[in-house]
Tab-separated table of N, CA, C and O in Angstrom:
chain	number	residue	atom	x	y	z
A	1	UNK	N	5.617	10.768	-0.752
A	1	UNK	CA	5.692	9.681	-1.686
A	1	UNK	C	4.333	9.524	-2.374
A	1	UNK	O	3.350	10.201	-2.074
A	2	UNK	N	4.351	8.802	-3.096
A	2	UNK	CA	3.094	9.274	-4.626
A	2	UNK	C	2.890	7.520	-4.245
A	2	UNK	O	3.814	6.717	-4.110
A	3	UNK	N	1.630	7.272	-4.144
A	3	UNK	CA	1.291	5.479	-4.114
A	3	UNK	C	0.792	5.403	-5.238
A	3	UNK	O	0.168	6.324	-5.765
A	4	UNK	N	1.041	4.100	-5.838
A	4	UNK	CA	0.659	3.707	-7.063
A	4	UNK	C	-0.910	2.464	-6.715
A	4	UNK	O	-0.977	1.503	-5.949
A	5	UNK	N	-1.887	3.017	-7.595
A	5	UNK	CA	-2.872	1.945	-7.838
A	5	UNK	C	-2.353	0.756	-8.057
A	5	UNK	O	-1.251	0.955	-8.568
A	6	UNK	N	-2.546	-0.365	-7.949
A	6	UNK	CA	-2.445	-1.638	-8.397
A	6	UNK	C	-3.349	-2.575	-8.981
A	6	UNK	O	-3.270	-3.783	-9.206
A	7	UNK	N	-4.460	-1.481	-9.218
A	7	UNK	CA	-5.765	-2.018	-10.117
A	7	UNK	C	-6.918	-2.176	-8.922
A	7	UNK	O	-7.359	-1.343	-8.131
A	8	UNK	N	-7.252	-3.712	-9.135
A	8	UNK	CA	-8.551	-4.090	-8.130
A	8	UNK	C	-8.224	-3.938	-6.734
A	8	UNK	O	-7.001	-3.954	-6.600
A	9	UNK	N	-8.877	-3.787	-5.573
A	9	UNK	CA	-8.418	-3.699	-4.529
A	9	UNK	C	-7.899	-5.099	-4.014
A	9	UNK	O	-8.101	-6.010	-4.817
A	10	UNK	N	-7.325	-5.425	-2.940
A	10	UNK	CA	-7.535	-6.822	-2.777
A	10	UNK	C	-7.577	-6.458	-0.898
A	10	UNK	O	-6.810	-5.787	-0.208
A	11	UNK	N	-8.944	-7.313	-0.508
A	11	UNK	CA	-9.399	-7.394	0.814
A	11	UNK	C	-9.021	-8.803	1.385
A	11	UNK	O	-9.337	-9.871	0.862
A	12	UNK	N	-8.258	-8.637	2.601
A	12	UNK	CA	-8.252	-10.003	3.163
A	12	UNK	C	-8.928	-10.075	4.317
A	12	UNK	O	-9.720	-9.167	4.569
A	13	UNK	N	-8.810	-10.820	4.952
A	13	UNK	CA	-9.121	-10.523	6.767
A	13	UNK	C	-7.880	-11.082	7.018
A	13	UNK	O	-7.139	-11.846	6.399
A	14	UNK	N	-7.830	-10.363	8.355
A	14	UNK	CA	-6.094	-10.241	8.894
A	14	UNK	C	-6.148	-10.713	9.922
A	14	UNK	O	-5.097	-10.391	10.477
A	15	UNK	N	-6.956	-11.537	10.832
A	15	UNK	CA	-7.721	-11.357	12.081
A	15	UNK	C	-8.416	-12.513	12.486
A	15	UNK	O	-9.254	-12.903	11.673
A	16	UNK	N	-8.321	-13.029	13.304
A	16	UNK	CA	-9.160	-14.110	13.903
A	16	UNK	C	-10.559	-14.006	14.079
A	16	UNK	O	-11.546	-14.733	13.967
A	17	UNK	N	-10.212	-12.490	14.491
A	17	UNK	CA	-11.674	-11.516	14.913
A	17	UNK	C	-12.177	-10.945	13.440
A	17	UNK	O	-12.702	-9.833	13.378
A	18	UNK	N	-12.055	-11.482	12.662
A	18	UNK	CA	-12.445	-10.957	11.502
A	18	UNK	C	-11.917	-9.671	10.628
A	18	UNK	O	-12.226	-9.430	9.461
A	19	UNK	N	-11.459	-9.268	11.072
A	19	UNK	CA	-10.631	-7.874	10.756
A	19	UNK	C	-10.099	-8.132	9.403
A	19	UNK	O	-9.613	-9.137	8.885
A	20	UNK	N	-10.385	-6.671	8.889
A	20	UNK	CA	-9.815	-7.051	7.753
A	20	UNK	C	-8.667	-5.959	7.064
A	20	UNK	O	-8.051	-5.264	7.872
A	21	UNK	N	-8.412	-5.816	5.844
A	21	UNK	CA	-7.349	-5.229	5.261
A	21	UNK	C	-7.474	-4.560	3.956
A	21	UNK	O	-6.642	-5.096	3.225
A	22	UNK	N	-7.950	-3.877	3.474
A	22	UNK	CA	-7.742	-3.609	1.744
A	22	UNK	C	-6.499	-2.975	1.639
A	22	UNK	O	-5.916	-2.097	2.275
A	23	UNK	N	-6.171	-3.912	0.312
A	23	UNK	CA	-4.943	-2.978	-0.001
A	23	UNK	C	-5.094	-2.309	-1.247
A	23	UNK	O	-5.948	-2.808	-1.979
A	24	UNK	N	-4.604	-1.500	-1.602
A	24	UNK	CA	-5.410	-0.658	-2.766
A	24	UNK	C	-4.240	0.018	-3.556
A	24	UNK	O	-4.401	0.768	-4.519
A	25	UNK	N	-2.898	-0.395	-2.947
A	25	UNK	CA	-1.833	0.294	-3.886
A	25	UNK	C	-0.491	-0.991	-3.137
A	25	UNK	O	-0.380	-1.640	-2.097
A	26	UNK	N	0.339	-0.791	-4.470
A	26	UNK	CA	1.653	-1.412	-4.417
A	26	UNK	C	2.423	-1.053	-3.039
A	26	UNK	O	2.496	-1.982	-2.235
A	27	UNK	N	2.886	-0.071	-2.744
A	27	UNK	CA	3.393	0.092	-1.402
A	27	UNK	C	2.587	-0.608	-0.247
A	27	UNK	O	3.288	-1.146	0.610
A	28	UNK	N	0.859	-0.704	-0.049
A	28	UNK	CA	0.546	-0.669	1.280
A	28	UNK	C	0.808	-2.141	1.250
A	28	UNK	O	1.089	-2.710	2.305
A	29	UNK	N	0.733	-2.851	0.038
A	29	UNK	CA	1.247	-4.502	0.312
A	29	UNK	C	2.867	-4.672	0.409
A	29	UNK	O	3.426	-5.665	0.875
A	30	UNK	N	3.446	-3.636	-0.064
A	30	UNK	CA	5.353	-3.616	0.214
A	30	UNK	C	5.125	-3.683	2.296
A	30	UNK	O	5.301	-4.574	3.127
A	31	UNK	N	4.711	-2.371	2.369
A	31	UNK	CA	4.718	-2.169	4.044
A	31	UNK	C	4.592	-3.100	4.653
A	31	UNK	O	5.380	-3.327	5.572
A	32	UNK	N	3.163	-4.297	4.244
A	32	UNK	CA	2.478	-5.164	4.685
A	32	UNK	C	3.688	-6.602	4.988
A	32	UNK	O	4.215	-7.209	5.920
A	33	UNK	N	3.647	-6.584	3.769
A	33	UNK	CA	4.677	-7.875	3.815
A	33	UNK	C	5.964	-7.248	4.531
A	33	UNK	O	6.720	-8.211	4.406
A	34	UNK	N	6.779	-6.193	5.255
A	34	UNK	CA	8.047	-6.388	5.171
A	34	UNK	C	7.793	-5.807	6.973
A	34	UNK	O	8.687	-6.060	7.780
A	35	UNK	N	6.560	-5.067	7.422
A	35	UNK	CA	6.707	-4.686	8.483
A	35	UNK	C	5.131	-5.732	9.420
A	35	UNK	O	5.032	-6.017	10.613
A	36	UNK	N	4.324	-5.990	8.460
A	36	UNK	CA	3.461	-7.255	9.376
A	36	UNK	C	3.222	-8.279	9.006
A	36	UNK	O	2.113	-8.779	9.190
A	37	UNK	N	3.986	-8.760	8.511
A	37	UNK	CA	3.363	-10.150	7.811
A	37	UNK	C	4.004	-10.870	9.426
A	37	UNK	O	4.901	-10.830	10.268
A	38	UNK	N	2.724	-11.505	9.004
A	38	UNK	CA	3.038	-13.172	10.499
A	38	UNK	C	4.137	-13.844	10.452
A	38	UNK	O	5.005	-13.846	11.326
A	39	UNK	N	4.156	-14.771	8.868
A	39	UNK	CA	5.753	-15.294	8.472
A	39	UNK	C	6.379	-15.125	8.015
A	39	UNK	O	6.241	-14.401	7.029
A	40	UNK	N	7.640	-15.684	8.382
A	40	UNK	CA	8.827	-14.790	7.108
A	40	UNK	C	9.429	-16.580	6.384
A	40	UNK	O	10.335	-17.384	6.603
A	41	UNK	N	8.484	-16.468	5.653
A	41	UNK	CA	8.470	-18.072	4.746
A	41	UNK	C	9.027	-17.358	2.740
A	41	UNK	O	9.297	-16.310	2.152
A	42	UNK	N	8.916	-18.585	2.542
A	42	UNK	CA	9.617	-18.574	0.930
A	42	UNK	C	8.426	-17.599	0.151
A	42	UNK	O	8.670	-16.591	-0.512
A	43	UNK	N	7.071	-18.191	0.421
A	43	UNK	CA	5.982	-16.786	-0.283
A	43	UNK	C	6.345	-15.893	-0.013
A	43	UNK	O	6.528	-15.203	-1.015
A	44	UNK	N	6.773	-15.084	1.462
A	44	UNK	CA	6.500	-13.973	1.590
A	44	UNK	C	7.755	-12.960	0.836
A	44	UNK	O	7.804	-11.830	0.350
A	45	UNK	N	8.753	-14.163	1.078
A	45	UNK	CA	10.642	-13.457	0.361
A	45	UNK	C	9.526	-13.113	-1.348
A	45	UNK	O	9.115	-12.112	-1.936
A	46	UNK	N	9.458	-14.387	-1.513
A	46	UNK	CA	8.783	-14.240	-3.018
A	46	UNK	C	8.275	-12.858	-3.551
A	46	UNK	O	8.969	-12.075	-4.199
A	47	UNK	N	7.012	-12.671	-3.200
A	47	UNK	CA	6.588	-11.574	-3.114
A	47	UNK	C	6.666	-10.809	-2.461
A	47	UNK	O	5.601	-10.374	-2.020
A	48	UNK	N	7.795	-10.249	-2.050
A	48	UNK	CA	8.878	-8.983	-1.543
A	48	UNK	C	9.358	-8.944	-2.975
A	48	UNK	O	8.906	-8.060	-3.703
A	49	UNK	N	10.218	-9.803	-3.444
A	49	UNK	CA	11.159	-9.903	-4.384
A	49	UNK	C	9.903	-9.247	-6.198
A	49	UNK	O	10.259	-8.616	-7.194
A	50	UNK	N	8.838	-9.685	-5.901
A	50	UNK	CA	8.015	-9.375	-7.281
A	50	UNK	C	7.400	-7.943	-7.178
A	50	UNK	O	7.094	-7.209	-8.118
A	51	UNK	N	7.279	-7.691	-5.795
A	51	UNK	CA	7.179	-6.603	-5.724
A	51	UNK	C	7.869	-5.310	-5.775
A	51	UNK	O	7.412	-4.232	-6.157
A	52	UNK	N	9.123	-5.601	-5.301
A	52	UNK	CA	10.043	-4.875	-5.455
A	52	UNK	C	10.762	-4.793	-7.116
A	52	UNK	O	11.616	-3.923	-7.287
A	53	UNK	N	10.469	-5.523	-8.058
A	53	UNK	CA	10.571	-5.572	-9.346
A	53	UNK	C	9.483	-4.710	-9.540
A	53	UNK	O	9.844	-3.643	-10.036
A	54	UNK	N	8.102	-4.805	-9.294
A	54	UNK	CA	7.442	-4.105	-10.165
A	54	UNK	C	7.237	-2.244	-9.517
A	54	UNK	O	6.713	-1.213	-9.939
A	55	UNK	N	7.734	-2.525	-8.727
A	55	UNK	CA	8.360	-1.048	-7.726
A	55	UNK	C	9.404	-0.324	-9.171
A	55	UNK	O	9.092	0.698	-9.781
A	56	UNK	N	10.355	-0.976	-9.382
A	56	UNK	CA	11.602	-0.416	-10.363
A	56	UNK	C	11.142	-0.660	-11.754
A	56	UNK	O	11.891	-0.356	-12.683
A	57	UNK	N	10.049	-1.148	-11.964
A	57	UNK	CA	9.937	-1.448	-13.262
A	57	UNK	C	10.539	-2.205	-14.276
A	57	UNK	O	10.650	-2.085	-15.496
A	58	UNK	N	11.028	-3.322	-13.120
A	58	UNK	CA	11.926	-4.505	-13.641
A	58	UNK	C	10.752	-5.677	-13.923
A	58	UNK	O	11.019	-6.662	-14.612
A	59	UNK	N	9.522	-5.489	-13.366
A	59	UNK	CA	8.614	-6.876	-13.308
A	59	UNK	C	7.074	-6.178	-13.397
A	59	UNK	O	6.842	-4.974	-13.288
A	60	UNK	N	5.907	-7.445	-13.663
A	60	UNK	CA	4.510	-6.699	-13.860
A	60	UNK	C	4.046	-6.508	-12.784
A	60	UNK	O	4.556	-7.061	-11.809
A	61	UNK	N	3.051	-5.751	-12.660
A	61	UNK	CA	1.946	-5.511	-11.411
A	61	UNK	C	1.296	-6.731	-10.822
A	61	UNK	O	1.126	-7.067	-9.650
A	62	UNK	N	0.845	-7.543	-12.451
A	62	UNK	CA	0.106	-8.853	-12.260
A	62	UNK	C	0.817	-10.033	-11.596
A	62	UNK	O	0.362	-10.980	-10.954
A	63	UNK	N	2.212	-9.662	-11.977
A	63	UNK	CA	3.272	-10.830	-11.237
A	63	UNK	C	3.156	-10.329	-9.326
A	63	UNK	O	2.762	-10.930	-8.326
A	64	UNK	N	3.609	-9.234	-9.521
A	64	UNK	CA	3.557	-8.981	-8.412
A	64	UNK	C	2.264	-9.433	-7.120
A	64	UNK	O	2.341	-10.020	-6.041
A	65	UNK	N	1.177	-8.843	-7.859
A	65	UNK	CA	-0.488	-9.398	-7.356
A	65	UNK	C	-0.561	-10.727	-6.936
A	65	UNK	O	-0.993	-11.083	-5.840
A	66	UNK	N	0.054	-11.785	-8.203
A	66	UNK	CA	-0.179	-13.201	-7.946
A	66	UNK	C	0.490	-13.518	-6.788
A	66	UNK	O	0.092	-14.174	-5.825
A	67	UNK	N	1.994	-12.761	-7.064
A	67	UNK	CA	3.310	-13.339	-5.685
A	67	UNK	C	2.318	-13.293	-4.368
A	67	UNK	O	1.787	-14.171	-3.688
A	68	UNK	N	2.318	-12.090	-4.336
A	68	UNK	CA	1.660	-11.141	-3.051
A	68	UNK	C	0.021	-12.336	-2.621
A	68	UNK	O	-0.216	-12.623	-1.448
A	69	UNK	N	-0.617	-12.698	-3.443
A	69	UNK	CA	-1.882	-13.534	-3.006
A	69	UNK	C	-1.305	-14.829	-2.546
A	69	UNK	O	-1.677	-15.452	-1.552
A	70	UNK	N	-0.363	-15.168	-3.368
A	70	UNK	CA	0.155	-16.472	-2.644
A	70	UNK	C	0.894	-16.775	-1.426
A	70	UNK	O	1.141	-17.835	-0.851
A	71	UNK	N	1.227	-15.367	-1.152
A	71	UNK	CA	1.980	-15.061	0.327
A	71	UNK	C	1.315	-15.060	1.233
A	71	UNK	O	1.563	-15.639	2.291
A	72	UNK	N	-0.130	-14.084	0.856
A	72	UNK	CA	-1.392	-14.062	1.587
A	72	UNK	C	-1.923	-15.679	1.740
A	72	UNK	O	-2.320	-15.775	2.901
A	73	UNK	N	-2.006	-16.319	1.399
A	73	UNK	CA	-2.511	-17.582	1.089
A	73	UNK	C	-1.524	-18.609	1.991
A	73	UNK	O	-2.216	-19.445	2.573
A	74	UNK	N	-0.311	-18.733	2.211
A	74	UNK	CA	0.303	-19.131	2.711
A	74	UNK	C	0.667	-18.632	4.305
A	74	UNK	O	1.460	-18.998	5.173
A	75	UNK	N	-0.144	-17.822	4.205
A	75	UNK	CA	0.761	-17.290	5.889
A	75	UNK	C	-0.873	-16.898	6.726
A	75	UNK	O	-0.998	-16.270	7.777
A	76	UNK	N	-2.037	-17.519	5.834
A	76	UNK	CA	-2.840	-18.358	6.602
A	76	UNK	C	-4.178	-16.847	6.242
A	76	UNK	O	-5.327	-17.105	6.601
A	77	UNK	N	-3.992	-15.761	5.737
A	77	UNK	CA	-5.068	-14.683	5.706
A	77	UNK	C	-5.717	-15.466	4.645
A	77	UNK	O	-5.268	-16.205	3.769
A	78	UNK	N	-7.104	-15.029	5.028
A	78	UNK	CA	-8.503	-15.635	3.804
A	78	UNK	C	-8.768	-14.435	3.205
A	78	UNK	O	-8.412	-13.367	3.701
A	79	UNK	N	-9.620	-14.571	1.737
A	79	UNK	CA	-10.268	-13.505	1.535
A	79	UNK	C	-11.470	-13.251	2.371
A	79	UNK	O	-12.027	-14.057	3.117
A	80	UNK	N	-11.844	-11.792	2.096
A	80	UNK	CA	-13.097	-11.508	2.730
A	80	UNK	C	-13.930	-11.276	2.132
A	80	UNK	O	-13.957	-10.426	1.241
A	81	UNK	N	-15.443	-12.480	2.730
A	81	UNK	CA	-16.234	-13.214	1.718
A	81	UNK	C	-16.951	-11.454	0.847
A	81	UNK	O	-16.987	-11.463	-0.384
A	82	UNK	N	-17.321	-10.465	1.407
A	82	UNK	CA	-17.239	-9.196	0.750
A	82	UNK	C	-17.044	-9.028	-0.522
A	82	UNK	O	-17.732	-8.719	-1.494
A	83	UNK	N	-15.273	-9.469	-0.178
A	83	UNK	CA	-14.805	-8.755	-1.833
A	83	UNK	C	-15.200	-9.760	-2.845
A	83	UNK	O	-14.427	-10.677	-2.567
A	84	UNK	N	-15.987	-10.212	-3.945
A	84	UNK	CA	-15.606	-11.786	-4.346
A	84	UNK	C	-14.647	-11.469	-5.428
A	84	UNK	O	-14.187	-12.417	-6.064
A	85	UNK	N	-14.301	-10.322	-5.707
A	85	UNK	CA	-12.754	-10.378	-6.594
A	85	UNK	C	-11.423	-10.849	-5.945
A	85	UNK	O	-10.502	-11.011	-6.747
A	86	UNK	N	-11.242	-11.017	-5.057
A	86	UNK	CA	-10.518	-11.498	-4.211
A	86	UNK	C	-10.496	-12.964	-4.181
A	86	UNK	O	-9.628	-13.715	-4.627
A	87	UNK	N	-11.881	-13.323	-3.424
A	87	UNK	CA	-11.972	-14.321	-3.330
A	87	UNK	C	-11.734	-15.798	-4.696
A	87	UNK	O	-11.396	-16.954	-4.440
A	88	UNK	N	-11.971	-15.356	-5.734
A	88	UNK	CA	-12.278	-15.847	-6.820
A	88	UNK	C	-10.663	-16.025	-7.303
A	88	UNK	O	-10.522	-16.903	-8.154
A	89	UNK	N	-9.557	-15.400	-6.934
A	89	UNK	CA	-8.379	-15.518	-6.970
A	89	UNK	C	-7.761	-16.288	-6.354
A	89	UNK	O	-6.920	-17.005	-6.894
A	90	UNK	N	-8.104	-16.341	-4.691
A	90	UNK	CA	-7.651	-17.730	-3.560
A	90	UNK	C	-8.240	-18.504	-3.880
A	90	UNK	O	-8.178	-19.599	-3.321
């Protein structure tokens, strides 16, 4: 399978222990959300659903990005103070 860029990276920490995550293409946040995400809340359906549009080319990357940060944002991951492109988005 061929991964697609999704532009800027986006770094979270995933981790109590600080750990963190870059995701750097559309799939590794598909994987993310559908095989580790913590909750399975209305963000995370959300951005499944924007992502999987911009997977088929039914929806934008940028839609997708926003869904996907607000999922992140909701199911409790911070940015990591590192990236501040990230951060500047949460």
């Amino acid at each position: 399978m061929i991964e697609i860029n999704w532009g800027n990276p986006i770094t979270l920490v995933v981790s109590p222990e600080g750990g963190t995550q870059k995701f750097t293409t559309i799939e590794q946040a598909s994987h993310w959300l559908r095989q580790k995400w913590p909750v399975a809340d209305r963000g995370r359906d959300a951005a499944v659903g924007q992502i999987d549009a911009a997977m088929h080319c039914m929806g934008t990357v940028g839609a997708a990005r926003e869904a996907f940060l607000s999922a992140a944002k909701t199911a409790g991951f911070k940015p990591d103070p590192a990236s501040a492109r990230t951060a500047a988005v949460l």
